[in-house]
mmCIF file of C-alpha atoms and ligand atoms in Angstrom:
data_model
loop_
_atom_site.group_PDB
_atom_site.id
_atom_site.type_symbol
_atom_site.label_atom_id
_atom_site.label_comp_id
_atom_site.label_asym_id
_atom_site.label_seq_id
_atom_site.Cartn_x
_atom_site.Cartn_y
_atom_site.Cartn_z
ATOM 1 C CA UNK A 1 17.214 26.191 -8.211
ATOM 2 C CA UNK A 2 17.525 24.912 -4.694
ATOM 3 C CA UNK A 3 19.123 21.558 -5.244
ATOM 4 C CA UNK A 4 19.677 20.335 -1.703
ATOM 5 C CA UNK A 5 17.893 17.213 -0.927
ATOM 6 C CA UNK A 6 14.385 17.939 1.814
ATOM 7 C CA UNK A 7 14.717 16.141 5.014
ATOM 8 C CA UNK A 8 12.107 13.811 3.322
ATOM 9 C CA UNK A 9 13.933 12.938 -0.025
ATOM 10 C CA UNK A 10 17.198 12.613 2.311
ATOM 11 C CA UNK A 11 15.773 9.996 4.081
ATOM 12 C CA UNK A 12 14.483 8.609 1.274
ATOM 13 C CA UNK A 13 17.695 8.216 -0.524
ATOM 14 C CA UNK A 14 19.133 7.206 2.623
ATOM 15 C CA UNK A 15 16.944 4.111 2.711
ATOM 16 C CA UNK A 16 17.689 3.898 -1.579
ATOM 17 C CA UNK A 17 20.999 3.713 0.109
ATOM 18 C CA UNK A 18 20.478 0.322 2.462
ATOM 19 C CA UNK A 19 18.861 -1.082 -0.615
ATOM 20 C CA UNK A 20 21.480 -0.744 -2.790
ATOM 21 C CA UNK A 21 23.678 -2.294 -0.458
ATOM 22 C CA UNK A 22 21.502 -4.878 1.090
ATOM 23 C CA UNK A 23 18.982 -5.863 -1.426
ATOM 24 C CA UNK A 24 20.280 -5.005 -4.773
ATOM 25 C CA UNK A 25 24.083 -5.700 -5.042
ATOM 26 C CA UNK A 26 24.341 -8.862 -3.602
ATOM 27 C CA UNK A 27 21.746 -10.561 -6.237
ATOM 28 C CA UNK A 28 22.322 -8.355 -9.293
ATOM 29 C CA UNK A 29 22.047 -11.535 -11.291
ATOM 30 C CA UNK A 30 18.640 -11.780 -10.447
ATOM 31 C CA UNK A 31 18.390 -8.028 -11.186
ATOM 32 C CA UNK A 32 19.683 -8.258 -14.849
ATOM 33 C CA UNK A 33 17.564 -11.262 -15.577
ATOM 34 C CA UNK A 34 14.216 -8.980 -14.587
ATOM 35 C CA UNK A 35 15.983 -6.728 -17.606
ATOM 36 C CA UNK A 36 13.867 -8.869 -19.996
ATOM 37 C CA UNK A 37 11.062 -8.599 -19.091
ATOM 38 C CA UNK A 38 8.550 -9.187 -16.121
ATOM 39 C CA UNK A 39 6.498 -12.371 -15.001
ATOM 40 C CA UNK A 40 4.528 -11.992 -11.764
ATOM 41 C CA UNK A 41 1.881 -14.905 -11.166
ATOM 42 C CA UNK A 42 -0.357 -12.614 -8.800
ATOM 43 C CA UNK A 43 -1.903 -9.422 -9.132
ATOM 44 C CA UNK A 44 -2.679 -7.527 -6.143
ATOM 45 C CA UNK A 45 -4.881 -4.213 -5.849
ATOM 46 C CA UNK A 46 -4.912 -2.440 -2.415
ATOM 47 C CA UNK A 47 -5.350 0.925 -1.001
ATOM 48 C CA UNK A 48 -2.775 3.430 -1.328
ATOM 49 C CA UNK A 49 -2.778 3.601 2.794
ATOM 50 C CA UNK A 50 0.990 3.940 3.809
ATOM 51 C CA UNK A 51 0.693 1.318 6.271
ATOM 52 C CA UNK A 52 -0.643 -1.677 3.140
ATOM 53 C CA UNK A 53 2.021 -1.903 0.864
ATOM 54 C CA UNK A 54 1.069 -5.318 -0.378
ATOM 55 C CA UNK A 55 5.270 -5.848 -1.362
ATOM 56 C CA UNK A 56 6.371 -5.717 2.057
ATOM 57 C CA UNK A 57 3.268 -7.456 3.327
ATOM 58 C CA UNK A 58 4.054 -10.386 1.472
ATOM 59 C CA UNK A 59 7.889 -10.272 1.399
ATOM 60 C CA UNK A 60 8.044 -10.556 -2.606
ATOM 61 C CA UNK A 61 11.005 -9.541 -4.553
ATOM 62 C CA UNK A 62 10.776 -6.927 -7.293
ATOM 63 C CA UNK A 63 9.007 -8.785 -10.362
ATOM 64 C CA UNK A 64 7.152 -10.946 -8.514
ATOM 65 C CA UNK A 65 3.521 -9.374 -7.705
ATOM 66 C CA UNK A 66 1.820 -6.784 -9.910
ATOM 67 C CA UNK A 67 0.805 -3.930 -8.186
ATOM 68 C CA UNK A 68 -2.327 -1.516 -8.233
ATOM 69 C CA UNK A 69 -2.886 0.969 -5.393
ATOM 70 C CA UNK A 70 -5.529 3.327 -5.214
ATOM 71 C CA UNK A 71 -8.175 4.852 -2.660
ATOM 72 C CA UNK A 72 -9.828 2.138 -0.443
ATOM 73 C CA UNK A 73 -8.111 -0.618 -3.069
ATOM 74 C CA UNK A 74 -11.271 -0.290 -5.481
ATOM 75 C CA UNK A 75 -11.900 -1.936 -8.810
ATOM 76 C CA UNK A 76 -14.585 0.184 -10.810
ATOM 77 C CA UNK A 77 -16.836 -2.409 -13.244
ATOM 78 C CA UNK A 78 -15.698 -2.600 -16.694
ATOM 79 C CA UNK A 79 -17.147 1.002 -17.928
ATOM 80 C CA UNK A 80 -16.484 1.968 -22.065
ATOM 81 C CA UNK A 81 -17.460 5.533 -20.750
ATOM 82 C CA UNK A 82 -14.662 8.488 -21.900
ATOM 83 C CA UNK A 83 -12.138 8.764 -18.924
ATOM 84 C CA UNK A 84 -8.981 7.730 -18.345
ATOM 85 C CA UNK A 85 -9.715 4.282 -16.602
ATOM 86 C CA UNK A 86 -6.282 3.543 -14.993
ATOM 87 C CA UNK A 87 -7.391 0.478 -12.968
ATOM 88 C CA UNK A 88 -9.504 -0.918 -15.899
ATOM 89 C CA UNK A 89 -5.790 -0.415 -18.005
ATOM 90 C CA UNK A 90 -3.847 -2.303 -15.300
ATOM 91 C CA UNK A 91 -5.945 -4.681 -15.166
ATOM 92 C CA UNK A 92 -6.110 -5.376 -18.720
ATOM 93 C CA UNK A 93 -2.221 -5.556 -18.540
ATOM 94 C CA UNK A 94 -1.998 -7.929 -15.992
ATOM 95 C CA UNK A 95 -4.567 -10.611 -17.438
ATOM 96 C CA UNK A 96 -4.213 -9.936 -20.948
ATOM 97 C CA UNK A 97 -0.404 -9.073 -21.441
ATOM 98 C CA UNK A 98 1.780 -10.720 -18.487
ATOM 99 C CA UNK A 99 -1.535 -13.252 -17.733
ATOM 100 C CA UNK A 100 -1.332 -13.624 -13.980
ATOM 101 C CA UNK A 101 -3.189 -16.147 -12.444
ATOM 102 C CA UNK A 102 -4.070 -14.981 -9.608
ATOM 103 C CA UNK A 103 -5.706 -11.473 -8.129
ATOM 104 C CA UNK A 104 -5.595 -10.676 -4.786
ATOM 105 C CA UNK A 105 -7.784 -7.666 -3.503
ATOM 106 C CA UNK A 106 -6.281 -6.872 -0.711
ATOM 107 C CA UNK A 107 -8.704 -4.011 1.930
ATOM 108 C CA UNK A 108 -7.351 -2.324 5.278
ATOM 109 C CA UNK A 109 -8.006 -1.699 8.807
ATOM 110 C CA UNK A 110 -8.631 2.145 9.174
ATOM 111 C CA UNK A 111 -9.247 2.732 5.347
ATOM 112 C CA UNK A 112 -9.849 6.630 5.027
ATOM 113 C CA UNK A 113 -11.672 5.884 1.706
ATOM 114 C CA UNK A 114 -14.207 3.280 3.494
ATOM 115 C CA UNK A 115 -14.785 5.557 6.438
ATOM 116 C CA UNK A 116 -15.595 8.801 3.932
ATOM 117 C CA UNK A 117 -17.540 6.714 1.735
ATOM 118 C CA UNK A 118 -19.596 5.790 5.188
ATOM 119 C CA UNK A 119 -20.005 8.633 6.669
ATOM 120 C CA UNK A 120 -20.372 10.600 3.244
ATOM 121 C CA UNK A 121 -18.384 13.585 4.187
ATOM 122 C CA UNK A 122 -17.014 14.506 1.168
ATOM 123 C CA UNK A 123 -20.427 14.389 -0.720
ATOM 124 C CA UNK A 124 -20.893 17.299 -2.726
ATOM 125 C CA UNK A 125 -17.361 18.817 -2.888
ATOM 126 C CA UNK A 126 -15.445 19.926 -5.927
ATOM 127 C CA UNK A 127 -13.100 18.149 -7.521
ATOM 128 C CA UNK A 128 -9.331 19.001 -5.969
ATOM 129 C CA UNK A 129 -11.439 19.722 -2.534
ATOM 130 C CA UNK A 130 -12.447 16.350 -2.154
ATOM 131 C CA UNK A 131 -14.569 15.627 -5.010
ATOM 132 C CA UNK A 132 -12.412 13.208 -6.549
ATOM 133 C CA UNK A 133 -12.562 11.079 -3.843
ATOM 134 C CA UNK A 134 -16.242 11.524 -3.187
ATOM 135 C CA UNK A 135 -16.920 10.218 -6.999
ATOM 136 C CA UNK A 136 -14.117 7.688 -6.770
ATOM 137 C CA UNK A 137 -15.743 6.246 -3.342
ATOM 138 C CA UNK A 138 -19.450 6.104 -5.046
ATOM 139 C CA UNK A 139 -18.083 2.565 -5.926
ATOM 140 C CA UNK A 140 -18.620 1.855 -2.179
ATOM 141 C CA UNK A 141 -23.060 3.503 -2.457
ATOM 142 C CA UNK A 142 -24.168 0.139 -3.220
ATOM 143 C CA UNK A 143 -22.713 -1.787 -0.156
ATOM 144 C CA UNK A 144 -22.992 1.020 1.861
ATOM 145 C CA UNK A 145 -26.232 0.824 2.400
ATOM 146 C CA UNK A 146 -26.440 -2.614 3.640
ATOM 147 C CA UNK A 147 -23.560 -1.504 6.183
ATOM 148 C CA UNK A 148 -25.619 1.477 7.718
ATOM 149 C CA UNK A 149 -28.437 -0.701 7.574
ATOM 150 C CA UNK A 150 -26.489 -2.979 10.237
ATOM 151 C CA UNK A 151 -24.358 -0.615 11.844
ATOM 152 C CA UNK A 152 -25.017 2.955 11.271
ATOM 153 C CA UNK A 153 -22.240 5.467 9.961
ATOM 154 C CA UNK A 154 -20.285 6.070 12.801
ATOM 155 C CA UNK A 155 -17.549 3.648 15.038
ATOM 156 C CA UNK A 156 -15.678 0.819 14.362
ATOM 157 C CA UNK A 157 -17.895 -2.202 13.859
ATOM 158 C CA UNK A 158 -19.488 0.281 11.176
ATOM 159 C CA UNK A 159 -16.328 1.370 9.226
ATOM 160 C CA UNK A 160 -14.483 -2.881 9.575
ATOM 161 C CA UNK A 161 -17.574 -3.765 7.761
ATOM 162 C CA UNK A 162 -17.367 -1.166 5.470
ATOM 163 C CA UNK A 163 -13.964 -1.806 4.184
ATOM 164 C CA UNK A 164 -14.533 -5.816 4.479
ATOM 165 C CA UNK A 165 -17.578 -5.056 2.363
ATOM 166 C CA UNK A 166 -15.343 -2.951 -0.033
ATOM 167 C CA UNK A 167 -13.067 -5.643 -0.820
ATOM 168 C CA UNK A 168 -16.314 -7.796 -1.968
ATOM 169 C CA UNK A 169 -17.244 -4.904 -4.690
ATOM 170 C CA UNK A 170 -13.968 -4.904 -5.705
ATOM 171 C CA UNK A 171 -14.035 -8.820 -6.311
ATOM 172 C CA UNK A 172 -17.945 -8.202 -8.091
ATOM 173 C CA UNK A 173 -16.913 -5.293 -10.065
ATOM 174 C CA UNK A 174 -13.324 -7.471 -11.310
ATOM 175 C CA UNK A 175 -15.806 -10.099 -12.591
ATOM 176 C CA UNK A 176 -17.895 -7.281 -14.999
ATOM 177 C CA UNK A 177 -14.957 -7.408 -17.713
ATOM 178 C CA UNK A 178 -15.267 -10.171 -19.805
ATOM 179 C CA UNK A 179 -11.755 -10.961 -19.670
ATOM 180 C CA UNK A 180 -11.678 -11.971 -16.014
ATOM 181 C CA UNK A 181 -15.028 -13.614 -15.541
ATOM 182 C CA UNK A 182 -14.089 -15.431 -18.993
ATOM 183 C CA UNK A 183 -10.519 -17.033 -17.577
ATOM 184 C CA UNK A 184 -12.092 -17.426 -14.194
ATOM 185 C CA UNK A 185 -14.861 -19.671 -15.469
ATOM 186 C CA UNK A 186 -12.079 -21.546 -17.762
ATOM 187 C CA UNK A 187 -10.089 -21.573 -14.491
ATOM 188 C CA UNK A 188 -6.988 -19.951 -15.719
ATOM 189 C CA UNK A 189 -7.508 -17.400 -13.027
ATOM 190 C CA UNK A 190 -8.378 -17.115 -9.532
ATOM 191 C CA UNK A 191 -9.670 -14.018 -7.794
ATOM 192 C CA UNK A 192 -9.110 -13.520 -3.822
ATOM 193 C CA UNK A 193 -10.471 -10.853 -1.288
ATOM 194 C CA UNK A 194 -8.246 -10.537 1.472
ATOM 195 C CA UNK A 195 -7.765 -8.075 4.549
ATOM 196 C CA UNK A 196 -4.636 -6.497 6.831
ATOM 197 C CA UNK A 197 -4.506 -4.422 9.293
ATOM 198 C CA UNK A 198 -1.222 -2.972 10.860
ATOM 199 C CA UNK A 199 -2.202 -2.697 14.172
ATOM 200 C CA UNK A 200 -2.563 -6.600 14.796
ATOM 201 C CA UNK A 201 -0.575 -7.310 11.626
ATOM 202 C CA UNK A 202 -2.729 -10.169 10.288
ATOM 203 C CA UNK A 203 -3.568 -11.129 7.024
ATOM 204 C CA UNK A 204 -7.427 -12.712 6.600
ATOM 205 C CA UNK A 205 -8.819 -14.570 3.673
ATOM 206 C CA UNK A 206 -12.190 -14.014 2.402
ATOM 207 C CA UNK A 207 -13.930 -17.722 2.053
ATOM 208 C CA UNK A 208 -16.490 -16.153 -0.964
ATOM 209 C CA UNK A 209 -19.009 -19.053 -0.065
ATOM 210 C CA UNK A 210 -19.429 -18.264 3.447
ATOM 211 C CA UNK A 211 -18.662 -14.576 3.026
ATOM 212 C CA UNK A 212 -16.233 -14.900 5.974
ATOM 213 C CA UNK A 213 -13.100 -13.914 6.669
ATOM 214 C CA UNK A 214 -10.546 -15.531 8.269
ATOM 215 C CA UNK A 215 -7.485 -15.391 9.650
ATOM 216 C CA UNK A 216 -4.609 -17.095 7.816
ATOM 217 C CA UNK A 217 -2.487 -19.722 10.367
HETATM 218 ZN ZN1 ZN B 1 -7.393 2.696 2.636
#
């Protein structure tokens, strides 16, 4: 077995490296006291884009947010069809085990998963050949249509309101499982739609009366 590190886990370890020295030994107090358990306040689900990783985003610490990444940062609605519903099961965790009080649904500029699920390119493939996406994205037919409606499939306007309309589902389908819409009416819990892009690097809020969003000051 060929044990020597790739160029790509070497430079990963190298950065495990800087961590170790810079982030973890200096507050290993902190460190053992996250031995015991875990108590993040705010859940946030985002795309599994390389350039969105909500930690780094919002400069949290290890414990601190609870993390679900998937394509285009979707939330399917609360489905007791066989599968094996890993957002559903995070979800569940995060309100009904370590009770966060606030979700953030966090979509993306350039979103790969919004821009298939526009322009429908995947449609019809087999699973491992793009299939799984195409099904996974069918989250987005609903909202879609409202999008080509406005702007067609193609170009930028078309695909920015495609993955601002993306985080919206997300934030409808959340509030289909009883748990959620239950502690959101009792406010013990908050949903948010937000959006960040790399390329400007600002974060926007979604105001859900106006349907807006803004950027935060
Ligand atoms: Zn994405």
């Amino acid at each position: 077995m060929n044990t020597k590190p790739s160029l790509e886990l070497a430079s990963l370890i190298e950065g495990y490296r800087r961590f170790r020295a810079n982030g973890w030994n200096p507050r290993r107090e902190r460190w053992a006291a996250l031995r015991e358990g875990q108590e993040p306040r705010v859940m946030v689900i985002a795309c599994s884009d390389s350039r969105v990783d909500p930690a780094q985003i919002f400069d949290v610490d290890p414990g601190q947010i609870f993390v679900v990444r998937n394509v285009a940062a979707m939330v399917p609605p609360f489905e007791t069809s066989p599968g094996h519903h890993g957002v559903s099961a995070a979800l569940e965790f995060a309100v009904q085990v370590l009770r966060v009080r606030e979700i953030v649904v966090m979509g993306h500029g350039m979103c790969g998963g919004c821009k298939a699920a526009l322009t429908q390119e995947l449609a019809g493939t087999e699973p491992g050949k793009g299939g799984f996406i195409a099904d996974w994205i069918e989250l987005l037919d609903g909202a879609r249509e409202e999008v080509v409606h406005k702007h067609g499939t193609e170009g930028r306007e078309a695909e920015k309101a495609m993955e601002l309309a993306g985080v919206k589902v997300s934030l409808a389908n959340l509030r289909t499982f009883p748990c959620v819409s239950e502690l959101e009416s009792r406010g013990k819990l908050t949903l948010r739609g937000a959006f960040f892009a790399i390329s400007d690097g600002l974060l926007h809020v979604l105001d859900e009366e106006s349907g807006e969003f803004s950027p935060v000051e």
